[in-house]
mmCIF file of N, CA and C in Angstrom:
data_model
loop_
_atom_site.group_PDB
_atom_site.id
_atom_site.type_symbol
_atom_site.label_atom_id
_atom_site.label_comp_id
_atom_site.label_asym_id
_atom_site.label_seq_id
_atom_site.Cartn_x
_atom_site.Cartn_y
_atom_site.Cartn_z
ATOM 1 N N MET A 1 0.840 -1.165 0.000
ATOM 2 C CA MET A 1 0.000 0.000 0.000
ATOM 3 C C MET A 1 0.895 1.240 0.000
ATOM 4 N N LYS A 2 0.636 2.151 -0.907
ATOM 5 C CA LYS A 2 1.467 3.346 -1.059
ATOM 6 C C LYS A 2 0.668 4.583 -0.665
ATOM 7 N N HIS A 3 1.275 5.429 0.152
ATOM 8 C CA HIS A 3 0.625 6.666 0.585
ATOM 9 C C HIS A 3 1.603 7.821 0.453
ATOM 10 N N SER A 4 1.143 8.883 -0.182
ATOM 11 C CA SER A 4 1.989 10.072 -0.320
ATOM 12 C C SER A 4 1.653 11.121 0.729
ATOM 13 N N CYS A 5 0.740 10.810 1.629
ATOM 14 C CA CYS A 5 0.278 11.804 2.598
ATOM 15 C C CYS A 5 1.317 12.139 3.667
ATOM 16 N N HIS A 6 2.461 11.482 3.634
ATOM 17 C CA HIS A 6 3.491 11.745 4.644
ATOM 18 C C HIS A 6 4.672 12.545 4.091
ATOM 19 N N LYS A 7 4.579 12.994 2.852
ATOM 20 C CA LYS A 7 5.701 13.706 2.234
ATOM 21 C C LYS A 7 6.087 14.966 3.005
ATOM 22 N N HIS A 8 5.143 15.572 3.687
ATOM 23 C CA HIS A 8 5.450 16.782 4.451
ATOM 24 C C HIS A 8 6.393 16.491 5.632
ATOM 25 N N LEU A 9 6.567 15.226 5.961
ATOM 26 C CA LEU A 9 7.460 14.844 7.055
ATOM 27 C C LEU A 9 8.896 14.603 6.586
ATOM 28 N N THR A 10 9.121 14.628 5.284
ATOM 29 C CA THR A 10 10.460 14.397 4.746
ATOM 30 C C THR A 10 11.496 15.351 5.334
ATOM 31 N N PRO A 11 11.224 16.647 5.451
ATOM 32 C CA PRO A 11 12.225 17.526 6.075
ATOM 33 C C PRO A 11 12.566 17.114 7.510
ATOM 34 N N SER A 12 11.581 16.676 8.260
ATOM 35 C CA SER A 12 11.842 16.225 9.629
ATOM 36 C C SER A 12 12.735 14.990 9.633
ATOM 37 N N VAL A 13 12.450 14.050 8.744
ATOM 38 C CA VAL A 13 13.260 12.834 8.670
ATOM 39 C C VAL A 13 14.678 13.171 8.224
ATOM 40 N N ASN A 14 14.812 14.092 7.288
ATOM 41 C CA ASN A 14 16.143 14.514 6.840
ATOM 42 C C ASN A 14 16.919 15.187 7.969
ATOM 43 N N ARG A 15 16.217 15.975 8.777
ATOM 44 C CA ARG A 15 16.854 16.626 9.924
ATOM 45 C C ARG A 15 17.335 15.573 10.927
ATOM 46 N N ILE A 16 16.501 14.567 11.161
ATOM 47 C CA ILE A 16 16.876 13.478 12.073
ATOM 48 C C ILE A 16 18.116 12.763 11.548
ATOM 49 N N SER A 17 18.134 12.516 10.261
ATOM 50 C CA SER A 17 19.284 11.854 9.642
ATOM 51 C C SER A 17 20.559 12.660 9.865
ATOM 52 N N GLY A 18 20.455 13.964 9.709
ATOM 53 C CA GLY A 18 21.610 14.833 9.948
ATOM 54 C C GLY A 18 22.045 14.810 11.403
ATOM 55 N N GLN A 19 21.062 14.757 12.294
ATOM 56 C CA GLN A 19 21.391 14.689 13.727
ATOM 57 C C GLN A 19 22.130 13.390 14.046
ATOM 58 N N VAL A 20 21.679 12.287 13.480
ATOM 59 C CA VAL A 20 22.319 10.993 13.734
ATOM 60 C C VAL A 20 23.740 11.001 13.187
ATOM 61 N N THR A 21 23.932 11.569 12.003
ATOM 62 C CA THR A 21 25.279 11.691 11.444
ATOM 63 C C THR A 21 26.164 12.523 12.366
ATOM 64 N N GLY A 22 25.603 13.609 12.884
ATOM 65 C CA GLY A 22 26.343 14.462 13.818
ATOM 66 C C GLY A 22 26.723 13.726 15.091
ATOM 67 N N ILE A 23 25.839 12.873 15.563
ATOM 68 C CA ILE A 23 26.137 12.088 16.766
ATOM 69 C C ILE A 23 27.297 11.135 16.492
ATOM 70 N N GLY A 24 27.305 10.536 15.320
ATOM 71 C CA GLY A 24 28.424 9.664 14.947
ATOM 72 C C GLY A 24 29.743 10.413 14.970
ATOM 73 N N LYS A 25 29.723 11.648 14.462
ATOM 74 C CA LYS A 25 30.941 12.474 14.473
ATOM 75 C C LYS A 25 31.349 12.818 15.907
ATOM 76 N N MET A 26 30.350 13.112 16.735
ATOM 77 C CA MET A 26 30.646 13.429 18.135
ATOM 78 C C MET A 26 31.346 12.248 18.814
ATOM 79 N N ILE A 27 30.856 11.054 18.539
ATOM 80 C CA ILE A 27 31.452 9.845 19.126
ATOM 81 C C ILE A 27 32.874 9.662 18.603
ATOM 82 N N ASP A 28 33.048 9.820 17.290
ATOM 83 C CA ASP A 28 34.385 9.685 16.695
ATOM 84 C C ASP A 28 35.373 10.687 17.269
ATOM 85 N N GLU A 29 34.884 11.886 17.566
ATOM 86 C CA GLU A 29 35.741 12.942 18.104
ATOM 87 C C GLU A 29 35.944 12.833 19.612
ATOM 88 N N GLY A 30 35.262 11.877 20.238
ATOM 89 C CA GLY A 30 35.421 11.686 21.677
ATOM 90 C C GLY A 30 34.802 12.791 22.511
ATOM 91 N N GLN A 31 33.718 13.353 22.046
ATOM 92 C CA GLN A 31 33.084 14.442 22.787
ATOM 93 C C GLN A 31 32.464 13.941 24.095
ATOM 94 N N TYR A 32 32.147 14.879 24.944
ATOM 95 C CA TYR A 32 31.640 14.626 26.292
ATOM 96 C C TYR A 32 30.353 13.797 26.245
ATOM 97 N N CYS A 33 30.294 12.795 27.110
ATOM 98 C CA CYS A 33 29.169 11.851 27.150
ATOM 99 C C CYS A 33 27.818 12.553 27.254
ATOM 100 N N MET A 34 27.715 13.542 28.120
ATOM 101 C CA MET A 34 26.438 14.223 28.333
ATOM 102 C C MET A 34 25.985 14.969 27.076
ATOM 103 N N ASP A 35 26.937 15.511 26.331
ATOM 104 C CA ASP A 35 26.578 16.189 25.082
ATOM 105 C C ASP A 35 26.018 15.182 24.071
ATOM 106 N N ILE A 36 26.637 14.017 24.005
ATOM 107 C CA ILE A 36 26.160 12.963 23.102
ATOM 108 C C ILE A 36 24.784 12.493 23.551
ATOM 109 N N LEU A 37 24.628 12.278 24.845
ATOM 110 C CA LEU A 37 23.330 11.829 25.363
ATOM 111 C C LEU A 37 22.226 12.846 25.095
ATOM 112 N N ASN A 38 22.539 14.126 25.229
ATOM 113 C CA ASN A 38 21.544 15.166 24.927
ATOM 114 C C ASN A 38 21.119 15.120 23.467
ATOM 115 N N GLN A 39 22.065 14.891 22.590
ATOM 116 C CA GLN A 39 21.738 14.793 21.167
ATOM 117 C C GLN A 39 20.922 13.532 20.870
ATOM 118 N N LEU A 40 21.268 12.444 21.533
ATOM 119 C CA LEU A 40 20.497 11.208 21.366
ATOM 120 C C LEU A 40 19.048 11.399 21.829
ATOM 121 N N LYS A 41 18.865 12.087 22.948
ATOM 122 C CA LYS A 41 17.515 12.365 23.448
ATOM 123 C C LYS A 41 16.740 13.235 22.458
ATOM 124 N N ALA A 42 17.425 14.202 21.845
ATOM 125 C CA ALA A 42 16.774 15.064 20.859
ATOM 126 C C ALA A 42 16.314 14.254 19.649
ATOM 127 N N VAL A 43 17.157 13.333 19.191
ATOM 128 C CA VAL A 43 16.796 12.482 18.056
ATOM 129 C C VAL A 43 15.618 11.588 18.428
ATOM 130 N N LYS A 44 15.684 11.019 19.606
ATOM 131 C CA LYS A 44 14.603 10.137 20.062
ATOM 132 C C LYS A 44 13.278 10.895 20.109
ATOM 133 N N SER A 45 13.313 12.115 20.599
ATOM 134 C CA SER A 45 12.122 12.946 20.669
ATOM 135 C C SER A 45 11.592 13.279 19.269
ATOM 136 N N ALA A 46 12.490 13.592 18.361
ATOM 137 C CA ALA A 46 12.087 13.915 16.991
ATOM 138 C C ALA A 46 11.467 12.699 16.301
ATOM 139 N N ILE A 47 12.046 11.532 16.514
ATOM 140 C CA ILE A 47 11.497 10.305 15.927
ATOM 141 C C ILE A 47 10.112 10.025 16.508
ATOM 142 N N THR A 48 9.960 10.206 17.807
ATOM 143 C CA THR A 48 8.664 9.995 18.445
ATOM 144 C C THR A 48 7.613 10.929 17.864
ATOM 145 N N SER A 49 7.996 12.152 17.585
ATOM 146 C CA SER A 49 7.081 13.126 17.010
ATOM 147 C C SER A 49 6.631 12.708 15.605
ATOM 148 N N VAL A 50 7.568 12.296 14.772
ATOM 149 C CA VAL A 50 7.237 11.835 13.417
ATOM 150 C C VAL A 50 6.359 10.589 13.495
ATOM 151 N N GLU A 51 6.731 9.668 14.373
ATOM 152 C CA GLU A 51 5.957 8.442 14.554
ATOM 153 C C GLU A 51 4.511 8.761 14.936
ATOM 154 N N ALA A 52 4.318 9.678 15.861
ATOM 155 C CA ALA A 52 2.976 10.046 16.313
ATOM 156 C C ALA A 52 2.154 10.650 15.184
ATOM 157 N N LYS A 53 2.777 11.472 14.361
ATOM 158 C CA LYS A 53 2.069 12.088 13.238
ATOM 159 C C LYS A 53 1.638 11.042 12.216
ATOM 160 N N ILE A 54 2.500 10.078 11.944
ATOM 161 C CA ILE A 54 2.153 9.020 10.985
ATOM 162 C C ILE A 54 1.071 8.119 11.565
ATOM 163 N N LEU A 55 1.179 7.780 12.830
ATOM 164 C CA LEU A 55 0.164 6.947 13.474
ATOM 165 C C LEU A 55 -1.191 7.642 13.472
ATOM 166 N N GLU A 56 -1.197 8.917 13.796
ATOM 167 C CA GLU A 56 -2.449 9.680 13.801
ATOM 168 C C GLU A 56 -3.094 9.682 12.420
ATOM 169 N N LYS A 57 -2.297 9.930 11.387
ATOM 170 C CA LYS A 57 -2.813 9.943 10.016
ATOM 171 C C LYS A 57 -3.339 8.558 9.631
ATOM 172 N N HIS A 58 -2.641 7.509 10.055
ATOM 173 C CA HIS A 58 -3.077 6.144 9.757
ATOM 174 C C HIS A 58 -4.442 5.864 10.382
ATOM 175 N N ILE A 59 -4.587 6.256 11.637
ATOM 176 C CA ILE A 59 -5.864 6.025 12.309
ATOM 177 C C ILE A 59 -6.971 6.848 11.664
ATOM 178 N N GLU A 60 -6.688 8.116 11.373
ATOM 179 C CA GLU A 60 -7.696 9.002 10.785
ATOM 180 C C GLU A 60 -8.128 8.564 9.393
ATOM 181 N N GLU A 61 -7.199 8.048 8.613
ATOM 182 C CA GLU A 61 -7.528 7.734 7.224
ATOM 183 C C GLU A 61 -7.659 6.243 6.962
ATOM 184 N N CYS A 62 -6.628 5.481 7.216
ATOM 185 C CA CYS A 62 -6.629 4.055 6.859
ATOM 186 C C CYS A 62 -7.595 3.252 7.717
ATOM 187 N N VAL A 63 -7.526 3.451 9.016
ATOM 188 C CA VAL A 63 -8.405 2.689 9.904
ATOM 189 C C VAL A 63 -9.852 3.134 9.702
ATOM 190 N N LYS A 64 -10.062 4.428 9.638
ATOM 191 C CA LYS A 64 -11.411 4.960 9.461
ATOM 192 C C LYS A 64 -12.056 4.432 8.185
ATOM 193 N N SER A 65 -11.279 4.342 7.110
ATOM 194 C CA SER A 65 -11.832 3.874 5.834
ATOM 195 C C SER A 65 -12.164 2.385 5.864
ATOM 196 N N SER A 66 -11.610 1.649 6.827
ATOM 197 C CA SER A 66 -11.868 0.213 6.908
ATOM 198 C C SER A 66 -13.115 -0.110 7.725
ATOM 199 N N LEU A 67 -13.769 0.895 8.259
ATOM 200 C CA LEU A 67 -14.891 0.661 9.158
ATOM 201 C C LEU A 67 -16.121 0.070 8.485
ATOM 202 N N HIS A 68 -16.114 -0.049 7.193
ATOM 203 C CA HIS A 68 -17.265 -0.618 6.492
ATOM 204 C C HIS A 68 -17.264 -2.146 6.510
ATOM 205 N N SER A 69 -16.181 -2.774 6.913
ATOM 206 C CA SER A 69 -16.076 -4.231 6.898
ATOM 207 C C SER A 69 -15.422 -4.724 8.184
ATOM 208 N N GLN A 70 -16.055 -5.658 8.857
ATOM 209 C CA GLN A 70 -15.502 -6.200 10.096
ATOM 210 C C GLN A 70 -14.159 -6.872 9.849
ATOM 211 N N ASP A 71 -14.014 -7.556 8.712
ATOM 212 C CA ASP A 71 -12.740 -8.200 8.385
ATOM 213 C C ASP A 71 -11.620 -7.169 8.280
ATOM 214 N N GLN A 72 -11.905 -6.070 7.606
ATOM 215 C CA GLN A 72 -10.899 -5.012 7.453
ATOM 216 C C GLN A 72 -10.586 -4.346 8.787
ATOM 217 N N ILE A 73 -11.596 -4.166 9.615
ATOM 218 C CA ILE A 73 -11.369 -3.588 10.943
ATOM 219 C C ILE A 73 -10.432 -4.487 11.739
ATOM 220 N N ASP A 74 -10.673 -5.778 11.694
ATOM 221 C CA ASP A 74 -9.828 -6.734 12.412
ATOM 222 C C ASP A 74 -8.392 -6.690 11.900
ATOM 223 N N VAL A 75 -8.219 -6.565 10.595
ATOM 224 C CA VAL A 75 -6.887 -6.484 9.996
ATOM 225 C C VAL A 75 -6.168 -5.232 10.484
ATOM 226 N N LYS A 76 -6.856 -4.104 10.453
ATOM 227 C CA LYS A 76 -6.247 -2.837 10.882
ATOM 228 C C LYS A 76 -5.899 -2.858 12.367
ATOM 229 N N ILE A 77 -6.766 -3.436 13.177
ATOM 230 C CA ILE A 77 -6.479 -3.534 14.612
ATOM 231 C C ILE A 77 -5.250 -4.416 14.826
ATOM 232 N N ALA A 78 -5.178 -5.526 14.126
ATOM 233 C CA ALA A 78 -4.018 -6.422 14.251
ATOM 234 C C ALA A 78 -2.736 -5.717 13.844
ATOM 235 N N GLU A 79 -2.799 -4.920 12.767
ATOM 236 C CA GLU A 79 -1.628 -4.152 12.333
ATOM 237 C C GLU A 79 -1.170 -3.192 13.422
ATOM 238 N N LEU A 80 -2.124 -2.468 14.001
ATOM 239 C CA LEU A 80 -1.788 -1.499 15.044
ATOM 240 C C LEU A 80 -1.192 -2.185 16.270
ATOM 241 N N VAL A 81 -1.793 -3.264 16.690
ATOM 242 C CA VAL A 81 -1.294 -3.996 17.858
ATOM 243 C C VAL A 81 0.123 -4.477 17.596
ATOM 244 N N LYS A 82 0.368 -5.014 16.408
ATOM 245 C CA LYS A 82 1.701 -5.537 16.059
ATOM 246 C C LYS A 82 2.758 -4.435 16.112
ATOM 247 N N VAL A 83 2.458 -3.302 15.519
ATOM 248 C CA VAL A 83 3.459 -2.219 15.493
ATOM 249 C C VAL A 83 3.645 -1.601 16.878
ATOM 250 N N LEU A 84 2.589 -1.497 17.651
ATOM 251 C CA LEU A 84 2.710 -0.903 18.976
ATOM 252 C C LEU A 84 3.437 -1.824 19.961
ATOM 253 N N LYS A 85 3.400 -3.110 19.743
ATOM 254 C CA LYS A 85 4.125 -4.051 20.602
ATOM 255 C C LYS A 85 5.632 -3.937 20.409
ATOM 256 N N ARG A 86 6.066 -3.390 19.296
ATOM 257 C CA ARG A 86 7.505 -3.260 19.006
ATOM 258 C C ARG A 86 8.169 -2.178 19.837
ATOM 259 N N THR A 87 7.412 -1.332 20.492
ATOM 260 C CA THR A 87 7.999 -0.216 21.230
ATOM 261 C C THR A 87 8.557 -0.606 22.553
#
C-alpha cells in the first residue's frame, strides 16, 4: 500500500538523519558523554514526534476507511497492535 500523505514529514526525517550523522561524528571525536546523550535524546524525541504524526494519520484515514467491513477492521487492529508491541 502506497501513501503520499506523509511527504510533508520528509524535512523532519532529513533533519533526524543529519542529527544521527552528527552524533556519529561526536562519538568519533570523543566528545563529552552528556553532550552525546543530549543529542540522542533530541533524536529520540524527533522520531517519536514523526511516529505520532504518521500513526495519527493512519488512524484518521486508513483505519477509518476500513470501518465498512468487520474483516478489514480486524486487519487494521491487528496491524496497530503488532506495530505498537515493538515499542
